[in-house]
C-alpha cells in the first residue's frame, strides 16, 4: 500500500481514494471545488487525522486558485478565509486539520505578490505538507520498528495506515518497517465499531501488503492480551495534548487492558497531531449520528426509538502511554513539551 497516495494534487485538482467503498471497490474521486473536499471530509470519504489535514490544505489551494482572478488582494483573502471556515467545520477533533488550515493561511498572509502568486505558493505549500507527512511517517516507521522484536504480535485499533495518511501510515509504519528489516510481525486488528475502519481498512491494507493480520471484535482485546497472544499495542492519534490522547473510541479501554496485562501501549503520530498549547485543556470530541450505531450495513439492528450516544473518539490519559512514536524519536509522556516545543 505504501506505493499508493490516499490524497494527491493531480492536474490542479484533489484526488482521494474513496474509503467509503473499501474493501469491495478501490476507486478514486477527484474534486475541483473546496466545498466538495469539505463534504468528503465530513462524510469520511477521506478520513484519518493526517489525511484530512492534507485534504484541507489542498482544498484551500483549490479555493485560492478559484479566487485568484480577482486583482483585489483583500477580496482574495476574504474568499480564502471563508473557505478556511468551511474546512474548519468539516470535523472537530483531529488537530492536523486545524494545523494545516492555519499553516496555509499564514503562508497566504506572508506571501509576496498578487493573488496569482499567492495561489501558486499555496498550491506548493499543500504539496509540501503532503510530502512532509510521508517523510514523517517513514521516520516514525524507523523509530517504532526498533521497539518490535522478531515474532511479535502487535495489536492496533481503527486505521492508522496509508489510508489515514498520505502514505505509509503512523501506527502501521513501524510494522511495515520492522518487516522490511526482516522481522516477522503479526497483527491483531480490532474491527472498530461503529464505522469498522479496522475491519474494512486496516485488514485490507495489511492483506494487500502480505502482512499477517487477524481480525478481532473490539470486546476481545482484554481476552487476547490476557491469553498472552499480544506483545504490544500501537495506535494512531487525532490530537495529543499535554494530558490526553484523543483517538478513535475504544482506545482508552485498550490502554487500560494493556496496563492491566503489563503490555506496552504506544501512540504513533507526527508533530502536526500534537497540541501542546498551555491553554488547550479541552478536546472537542465529535459525536456522530445515531444511525451509525443502530444500523449495521444499512440494516437496523437496535429497536426503534432507543437512545444512542455515539462519541467518535475518546481520551486516554498520557500516563497510560509507554511512549509517543514521532518523527523526532520515541518520547516519554513526561518529556512531551520539552522535546516537541524545540
Ligand atoms: O474517524 P476517523 O476514521 O477519521 O478516525 C481516525 C482515527 O481515530 C485514527 O486512529 C487517527 O486519525 C490516527 S490516523 C493516522
Coordinates of N, CA and C in Angstrom, one line a residue, residues 121-321:
X121 N 1.8 29.8 -4.6 CA 2.5 29.5 -3.4 C 1.7 28.5 -2.5
X122 N 0.4 28.7 -2.5 CA -0.5 27.8 -1.7 C -0.5 26.4 -2.2
X123 N -0.6 26.3 -3.6 CA -0.6 25.0 -4.2 C 0.7 24.3 -3.8
X124 N 1.8 25.0 -3.9 CA 3.1 24.4 -3.5 C 3.1 24.0 -2.0
X125 N 2.6 24.9 -1.2 CA 2.6 24.6 0.3 C 1.8 23.3 0.6
X126 N 0.6 23.2 -0.1 CA -0.2 22.0 0.2 C 0.5 20.7 -0.2
X127 N 1.3 20.8 -1.3 CA 2.0 19.6 -1.7 C 3.2 19.3 -0.8
X128 N 3.8 20.4 -0.3 CA 4.9 20.3 0.7 C 4.4 19.6 2.0
X129 N 3.2 20.0 2.4 CA 2.6 19.4 3.6 C 2.4 17.8 3.4
X130 N 2.0 17.5 2.2 CA 1.8 16.1 1.8 C 3.1 15.3 1.8
X131 N 4.1 15.9 1.3 CA 5.5 15.3 1.2 C 6.0 15.1 2.7
X132 N 5.8 16.2 3.5 CA 6.3 16.1 4.9 C 5.6 15.0 5.6
X133 N 4.4 14.8 5.3 CA 3.6 13.7 6.0 C 4.3 12.4 5.7
X134 N 4.6 12.1 4.5 CA 5.2 10.8 4.1 C 6.6 10.7 4.8
X135 N 7.4 11.8 4.8 CA 8.7 11.7 5.4 C 8.6 11.4 6.9
X136 N 7.6 12.1 7.6 CA 7.4 11.9 9.0 C 7.1 10.4 9.3
X137 N 6.2 9.9 8.4 CA 5.7 8.5 8.6 C 6.9 7.5 8.5
X138 N 7.8 7.8 7.5 CA 8.9 6.9 7.3 C 9.8 6.9 8.6
X139 N 10.0 8.1 9.1 CA 10.8 8.2 10.4 C 10.1 7.5 11.5
X140 N 8.8 7.7 11.6 CA 8.0 7.0 12.7 C 8.2 5.5 12.5
X141 N 8.2 5.1 11.3 CA 8.4 3.7 11.0 C 9.8 3.2 11.5
X142 N 10.8 3.9 11.3 CA 12.2 3.5 11.8 C 12.2 3.5 13.3
X143 N 11.8 4.6 13.9 CA 11.8 4.6 15.4 C 10.9 3.5 16.0
X144 N 9.8 3.4 15.4 CA 8.8 2.4 16.0 C 9.3 0.9 15.8
X145 N 10.0 0.7 14.6 CA 10.4 -0.7 14.3 C 11.4 -1.2 15.3
X146 N 12.2 -0.2 15.9 CA 13.2 -0.6 16.9 C 12.6 -1.1 18.2
X147 N 11.3 -0.8 18.3 CA 10.6 -1.3 19.6 C 10.0 -2.7 19.4
X148 N 10.1 -3.2 18.2 CA 9.5 -4.5 17.9 C 10.5 -5.6 17.7
X149 N 10.2 -6.8 18.2 CA 11.1 -7.9 18.1 C 10.6 -8.9 17.1
X150 N 11.5 -9.7 16.6 CA 11.1 -10.7 15.6 C 10.1 -11.6 16.3
X151 N 9.0 -11.9 15.7 CA 8.0 -12.8 16.2 C 6.9 -12.1 17.0
X152 N 7.0 -10.8 17.2 CA 6.0 -10.0 17.9 C 4.6 -10.0 17.2
X153 N 3.6 -10.0 18.1 CA 2.2 -9.8 17.6 C 1.7 -8.4 18.1
X154 N 1.4 -7.6 17.2 CA 1.1 -6.2 17.6 C -0.4 -5.9 17.4
X155 N -1.0 -5.4 18.4 CA -2.5 -5.0 18.4 C -2.7 -3.6 18.0
X156 N -3.5 -3.3 17.0 CA -3.8 -2.0 16.6 C -5.3 -1.7 16.5
X157 N -5.7 -0.5 16.5 CA -7.1 -0.1 16.6 C -7.4 0.9 15.5
X158 N -8.6 0.9 15.0 CA -9.1 1.8 13.9 C -8.2 1.6 12.7
X159 N -8.0 2.6 11.9 CA -7.0 2.5 10.8 C -6.0 3.7 10.9
X160 N -4.8 3.4 11.1 CA -3.8 4.4 11.2 C -2.7 4.0 10.2
X161 N -3.1 3.6 9.0 CA -2.2 3.2 8.0 C -2.1 4.2 6.8
X162 N -1.7 3.7 5.7 CA -1.6 4.5 4.4 C -2.9 5.3 4.3
X163 N -4.1 4.6 4.5 CA -5.4 5.2 4.2 C -5.7 6.4 5.1
X164 N -5.0 6.4 6.3 CA -5.3 7.5 7.2 C -4.3 8.7 7.1
X165 N -3.3 8.5 6.2 CA -2.3 9.5 6.0 C -2.1 9.7 4.5
X166 N -1.1 10.4 4.1 CA -0.8 10.4 2.6 C -0.3 9.1 2.1
X167 N 0.6 8.5 2.9 CA 1.0 7.2 2.6 C 1.8 6.6 3.8
X168 N 1.9 5.3 3.9 CA 2.7 4.5 4.8 C 2.1 4.4 6.2
X169 N 1.4 5.4 6.7 CA 0.7 5.3 7.9 C 1.5 5.8 9.1
X170 N 0.8 5.8 10.3 CA 1.5 6.2 11.5 C 1.7 4.9 12.4
X171 N 0.6 4.4 12.9 CA 0.8 3.2 13.8 C 1.2 1.9 12.9
X172 N 0.8 1.9 11.6 CA 1.2 0.8 10.8 C 2.6 0.9 10.2
X173 N 3.2 2.2 10.3 CA 4.5 2.4 9.7 C 5.6 1.5 10.4
X174 N 5.6 1.5 11.8 CA 6.6 0.6 12.4 C 6.5 -0.8 12.0
X175 N 5.3 -1.3 11.9 CA 5.1 -2.7 11.5 C 5.7 -2.9 10.1
X176 N 5.3 -2.0 9.2 CA 5.9 -2.1 7.8 C 7.4 -2.1 7.8
X177 N 8.0 -1.2 8.6 CA 9.4 -1.0 8.6 C 10.1 -2.2 9.2
X178 N 9.5 -2.7 10.3 CA 10.1 -3.9 11.0 C 10.1 -5.1 10.1
X179 N 9.1 -5.2 9.3 CA 9.0 -6.4 8.3 C 10.1 -6.2 7.3
X180 N 10.2 -4.9 6.8 CA 11.3 -4.6 5.8 C 12.7 -5.0 6.4
X181 N 12.8 -4.8 7.7 CA 14.1 -5.2 8.3 C 14.2 -6.7 8.6
X182 N 13.3 -7.4 8.2 CA 13.4 -8.9 8.3 C 12.7 -9.5 9.5
X183 N 12.0 -8.6 10.3 CA 11.4 -9.2 11.5 C 10.0 -9.8 11.1
X184 N 9.7 -10.9 11.7 CA 8.3 -11.5 11.5 C 7.4 -10.9 12.5
X185 N 6.4 -10.1 11.9 CA 5.5 -9.4 12.8 C 4.1 -9.8 12.4
X186 N 3.2 -10.1 13.3 CA 1.8 -10.4 13.1 C 1.0 -9.3 13.7
X187 N -0.2 -9.1 13.2 CA -1.1 -8.0 13.7 C -2.4 -8.5 14.1
X188 N -2.9 -8.0 15.3 CA -4.3 -8.2 15.6 C -5.0 -6.8 15.3
X189 N -6.0 -6.8 14.5 CA -6.7 -5.6 14.2 C -8.1 -5.6 14.8
X190 N -8.5 -4.6 15.5 CA -9.8 -4.6 16.1 C -10.8 -4.1 15.0
X191 N -12.0 -4.6 15.0 CA -13.0 -4.2 14.0 C -13.3 -2.7 14.0
X192 N -13.3 -2.1 15.2 CA -13.5 -0.7 15.4 C -15.0 -0.3 15.1
X193 N -15.9 -0.7 16.0 CA -17.3 -0.2 15.9 C -17.3 1.3 16.1
X194 N -18.2 2.1 15.5 CA -19.3 1.6 14.6 C -18.9 1.7 13.1
X195 N -17.8 2.4 12.8 CA -17.6 2.6 11.3 C -16.7 1.5 10.7
X196 N -16.2 0.6 11.6 CA -15.4 -0.6 11.1 C -14.2 -0.3 10.3
X197 N -13.5 0.8 10.7 CA -12.2 1.1 10.0 C -11.2 0.0 10.1
X198 N -11.2 -0.7 11.2 CA -10.3 -1.8 11.4 C -10.6 -3.0 10.5
X199 N -11.9 -3.4 10.5 CA -12.4 -4.5 9.7 C -12.2 -4.2 8.2
X200 N -12.6 -3.0 7.8 CA -12.7 -2.6 6.4 C -11.3 -2.2 5.8
X201 N -10.6 -1.4 6.6 CA -9.5 -0.7 6.0 C -8.1 -1.3 6.4
X202 N -8.0 -1.5 7.8 CA -6.7 -2.0 8.2 C -6.4 -3.4 7.7
X203 N -7.4 -4.2 7.7 CA -7.2 -5.6 7.2 C -6.9 -5.5 5.7
X204 N -7.6 -4.6 5.0 CA -7.5 -4.5 3.6 C -6.0 -4.1 3.2
X205 N -5.5 -3.1 4.0 CA -4.1 -2.6 3.7 C -3.1 -3.7 4.0
X206 N -3.3 -4.4 5.2 CA -2.3 -5.4 5.6 C -2.3 -6.6 4.7
X207 N -3.5 -7.1 4.3 CA -3.6 -8.2 3.4 C -3.0 -7.9 2.1
X208 N -3.2 -6.7 1.6 CA -2.7 -6.2 0.3 C -1.1 -6.2 0.3
X209 N -0.6 -6.0 1.5 CA 0.9 -6.0 1.6 C 1.4 -7.3 2.1
X210 N 0.6 -8.3 2.2 CA 1.0 -9.6 2.6 C 1.4 -9.7 4.1
X211 N 0.9 -8.8 4.9 CA 1.3 -8.8 6.4 C 0.2 -9.6 7.1
X212 N 0.6 -10.6 7.9 CA -0.4 -11.5 8.6 C -1.2 -10.7 9.6
X213 N -2.5 -10.7 9.4 CA -3.4 -10.0 10.2 C -4.6 -10.8 10.7
X214 N -5.0 -10.7 11.9 CA -6.2 -11.4 12.4 C -7.2 -10.4 12.9
X215 N -8.4 -10.5 12.5 CA -9.4 -9.5 12.9 C -10.1 -10.0 14.1
X216 N -10.3 -9.1 15.1 CA -11.0 -9.4 16.3 C -12.1 -8.4 16.6
X217 N -13.1 -8.8 17.3 CA -14.1 -7.8 17.7 C -13.5 -6.9 18.8
X218 N -14.0 -5.7 19.0 CA -13.4 -4.8 20.0 C -13.3 -5.4 21.4
X219 N -14.4 -6.1 21.7 CA -14.5 -6.6 23.0 C -13.5 -7.8 23.3
X220 N -12.8 -8.3 22.3 CA -11.9 -9.4 22.5 C -10.5 -8.9 23.0
X221 N -10.3 -7.6 23.0 CA -8.9 -7.1 23.3 C -8.4 -7.6 24.6
X222 N -9.2 -7.5 25.7 CA -8.7 -7.9 27.0 C -8.4 -9.4 27.0
X223 N -9.2 -10.2 26.4 CA -9.0 -11.7 26.3 C -7.7 -12.0 25.6
X224 N -7.5 -11.5 24.4 CA -6.3 -11.9 23.7 C -5.0 -11.4 24.5
X225 N -5.1 -10.2 25.1 CA -4.0 -9.7 25.9 C -3.7 -10.7 27.1
X226 N -4.8 -11.0 27.8 CA -4.6 -11.9 29.0 C -4.2 -13.3 28.6
X227 N -4.5 -13.7 27.4 CA -4.0 -15.0 27.0 C -2.6 -15.0 26.5
X228 N -1.9 -13.9 26.5 CA -0.5 -13.8 26.1 C -0.4 -13.9 24.6
X229 N -1.4 -13.5 23.9 CA -1.4 -13.5 22.4 C -0.9 -12.2 21.8
X230 N -0.6 -11.2 22.6 CA -0.3 -9.9 22.1 C 1.1 -9.5 22.7
X231 N 2.0 -8.9 21.9 CA 3.2 -8.4 22.5 C 3.2 -6.9 22.9
X232 N 2.4 -6.2 22.2 CA 2.3 -4.7 22.5 C 1.1 -4.2 21.7
X233 N 0.7 -3.0 22.1 CA -0.4 -2.3 21.3 C 0.2 -1.0 20.7
X234 N -0.2 -0.6 19.5 CA 0.2 0.6 19.0 C -1.0 1.2 18.2
X235 N -1.3 2.5 18.5 CA -2.4 3.1 17.8 C -2.0 4.5 17.3
X236 N -2.8 5.1 16.5 CA -2.5 6.5 16.0 C -3.2 7.5 16.9
X237 N -3.3 8.7 16.5 CA -4.0 9.7 17.4 C -4.6 10.8 16.5
X238 N -5.6 11.4 17.0 CA -6.3 12.6 16.3 C -5.8 13.9 16.9
X239 N -5.5 13.9 18.2 CA -5.0 15.1 18.9 C -4.3 14.6 20.2
X240 N -3.2 15.1 20.4 CA -2.5 14.8 21.7 C -2.2 16.1 22.4
X241 N -2.7 16.2 23.6 CA -2.5 17.4 24.4 C -1.5 17.0 25.5
X242 N -1.2 17.9 26.4 CA -0.2 17.6 27.5 C -0.8 16.6 28.5
X243 N -2.1 16.4 28.4 CA -2.8 15.4 29.3 C -3.4 14.2 28.7
X244 N -3.9 14.3 27.4 CA -4.7 13.2 26.9 C -4.3 12.9 25.4
X245 N -4.6 11.7 25.0 CA -4.6 11.3 23.6 C -6.0 11.1 23.2
X246 N -6.5 12.0 22.2 CA -7.8 11.8 21.6 C -7.6 10.9 20.4
X247 N -8.2 9.7 20.5 CA -8.2 8.8 19.3 C -9.5 8.0 19.2
X248 N -9.6 7.2 18.2 CA -10.9 6.5 18.0 C -11.4 5.9 19.2
X249 N -12.7 6.0 19.4 CA -13.3 5.5 20.6 C -13.0 4.0 20.8
X250 N -12.6 3.7 22.0 CA -12.2 2.3 22.3 C -10.7 2.3 22.6
X251 N -10.0 3.3 22.3 CA -8.5 3.4 22.5 C -8.3 3.3 24.0
X252 N -9.1 4.1 24.8 CA -8.8 4.2 26.3 C -8.9 2.8 26.9
X253 N -9.9 2.0 26.4 CA -10.1 0.6 27.0 C -8.9 -0.3 26.6
X254 N -8.4 0.0 25.4 CA -7.2 -0.8 25.0 C -6.0 -0.5 25.9
X255 N -5.8 0.9 26.2 CA -4.7 1.3 27.0 C -4.8 0.7 28.4
X256 N -6.1 0.7 29.0 CA -6.3 0.1 30.3 C -6.0 -1.4 30.3
X257 N -6.5 -2.1 29.2 CA -6.2 -3.5 29.2 C -4.7 -3.8 29.1
X258 N -4.0 -3.0 28.3 CA -2.6 -3.1 28.2 C -1.9 -3.0 29.5
X259 N -2.3 -1.9 30.3 CA -1.7 -1.7 31.6 C -2.0 -2.9 32.5
X260 N -3.2 -3.3 32.5 CA -3.6 -4.4 33.4 C -2.9 -5.7 33.1
X261 N -2.4 -5.9 31.8 CA -1.7 -7.1 31.4 C -0.2 -6.9 31.3
X262 N 0.3 -5.7 31.7 CA 1.7 -5.5 31.7 C 2.3 -5.3 30.3
X263 N 1.5 -4.8 29.4 CA 2.0 -4.7 28.0 C 2.2 -3.2 27.7
X264 N 3.2 -3.0 26.7 CA 3.4 -1.6 26.3 C 2.3 -1.1 25.4
X265 N 2.0 0.2 25.6 CA 1.0 0.8 24.8 C 1.6 2.0 24.1
X266 N 1.8 2.0 22.8 CA 2.4 3.1 22.1 C 1.4 3.9 21.3
X267 N 1.7 5.2 21.1 CA 0.9 6.1 20.3 C 1.8 6.6 19.2
X268 N 1.5 6.4 17.9 CA 2.4 6.9 16.8 C 1.7 8.1 16.2
X269 N 2.4 9.2 16.1 CA 1.8 10.4 15.4 C 2.9 11.4 15.1
X270 N 2.7 12.1 14.0 CA 3.6 13.2 13.6 C 3.4 14.4 14.5
X271 N 4.3 15.4 14.5 CA 4.2 16.6 15.3 C 2.9 17.3 15.0
X272 N 2.4 17.2 13.8 CA 1.2 18.0 13.4 C 0.0 17.5 14.2
X273 N 0.1 16.4 14.9 CA -1.1 15.9 15.7 C -1.0 16.4 17.1
X274 N 0.1 17.0 17.5 CA 0.3 17.4 18.9 C -0.2 18.8 19.1
X275 N -0.9 19.0 20.2 CA -1.5 20.3 20.6 C -1.1 20.6 22.0
X276 N 0.1 21.1 22.1 CA 0.7 21.3 23.5 C 0.5 22.7 24.0
X277 N -0.4 23.5 23.3 CA -0.6 24.9 23.8 C -1.1 24.8 25.2
X278 N -0.6 25.6 26.1 CA -1.0 25.5 27.5 C -2.4 25.8 27.7
X279 N -3.1 26.6 26.9 CA -4.5 26.9 27.1 C -5.4 25.7 26.6
X280 N -4.7 24.7 26.0 CA -5.5 23.6 25.4 C -5.9 22.6 26.5
X281 N -7.0 22.8 27.2 CA -7.3 21.9 28.2 C -8.5 21.0 27.8
X282 N -9.3 21.5 26.9 CA -10.5 20.7 26.4 C -10.3 20.2 25.0
X283 N -10.7 19.0 24.7 CA -10.7 18.5 23.4 C -12.1 18.3 22.9
X284 N -12.5 18.8 21.8 CA -13.8 18.7 21.3 C -14.0 17.3 20.7
X285 N -14.8 16.5 21.3 CA -15.0 15.1 20.8 C -16.2 15.1 19.9
X286 N -16.0 14.6 18.7 CA -17.0 14.6 17.7 C -18.1 13.5 18.1
X287 N -19.4 13.9 18.0 CA -20.5 13.0 18.2 C -21.1 12.8 16.8
X288 N -21.2 11.5 16.4 CA -21.8 11.2 15.1 C -23.2 10.7 15.2
X289 N -23.8 10.4 14.1 CA -25.2 10.1 14.0 C -25.5 8.8 14.8
X290 N -26.8 8.7 15.3 CA -27.3 7.5 16.0 C -27.3 6.3 15.0
X291 N -27.5 6.6 13.8 CA -27.7 5.5 12.8 C -26.4 4.7 12.6
X292 N -25.3 5.3 12.9 CA -24.0 4.5 12.8 C -24.0 3.4 13.9
X293 N -24.8 3.6 14.9 CA -24.9 2.5 16.0 C -26.1 1.6 15.8
X294 N -27.2 2.2 15.5 CA -28.4 1.4 15.4 C -28.5 0.5 14.1
X295 N -27.7 0.9 13.1 CA -27.7 0.1 11.9 C -26.4 -0.5 11.6
X296 N -26.4 -1.7 11.0 CA -25.2 -2.3 10.5 C -25.4 -2.7 9.0
X297 N -24.5 -2.2 8.2 CA -24.7 -2.4 6.8 C -26.0 -1.9 6.2
X298 N -26.5 -0.8 6.8 CA -27.7 -0.2 6.3 C -29.0 -0.9 6.9
X299 N -28.8 -1.9 7.7 CA -30.0 -2.6 8.3 C -30.1 -2.3 9.8
X300 N -31.3 -1.9 10.2 CA -31.4 -1.6 11.6 C -31.3 -2.8 12.5
X301 N -30.5 -2.8 13.6 CA -30.4 -3.9 14.5 C -30.8 -3.6 15.9
X302 N -31.0 -2.3 16.2 CA -31.5 -1.9 17.5 C -32.9 -1.5 17.4
X303 N -33.7 -1.6 18.5 CA -35.1 -1.2 18.4 C -35.3 0.2 18.1
X304 N -36.4 0.5 17.4 CA -36.7 1.9 17.0 C -36.9 2.7 18.3
X305 N -36.4 3.9 18.3 CA -36.6 4.8 19.4 C -35.6 4.7 20.5
X306 N -34.6 3.8 20.4 CA -33.6 3.7 21.5 C -32.7 5.0 21.6
X307 N -32.4 5.4 22.8 CA -31.4 6.5 22.9 C -30.0 6.0 22.5
X308 N -29.3 6.9 21.8 CA -27.9 6.5 21.4 C -26.9 7.6 21.8
X309 N -25.8 7.3 22.3 CA -24.7 8.2 22.5 C -23.5 7.7 21.6
X310 N -23.0 8.5 20.7 CA -22.1 8.0 19.7 C -20.8 8.9 19.6
X311 N -20.0 8.9 20.7 CA -18.8 9.7 20.5 C -17.8 9.0 19.6
X312 N -17.2 9.7 18.7 CA -16.3 9.1 17.7 C -14.9 8.8 18.2
X313 N -14.6 9.5 19.3 CA -13.2 9.4 19.9 C -13.4 9.3 21.4
X314 N -12.2 8.9 22.0 CA -12.2 9.0 23.5 C -10.8 9.6 23.9
X315 N -10.7 9.7 25.2 CA -9.5 10.4 25.7 C -8.7 9.4 26.6
X316 N -7.5 9.1 26.3 CA -6.6 8.3 27.1 C -5.6 9.1 27.8
X317 N -5.6 9.0 29.1 CA -4.6 9.9 29.9 C -3.2 9.5 29.4
X318 N -2.3 10.5 29.3 CA -0.9 10.3 28.8 C -0.2 9.3 29.7
X319 N -0.5 9.2 31.0 CA 0.2 8.3 31.9 C 0.1 6.9 31.5
X320 N -0.9 6.5 30.7 CA -1.1 5.2 30.2 C -0.2 4.8 29.0
X321 N 0.4 5.9 28.4 CA 1.2 5.7 27.2 C 2.6 5.4 27.5

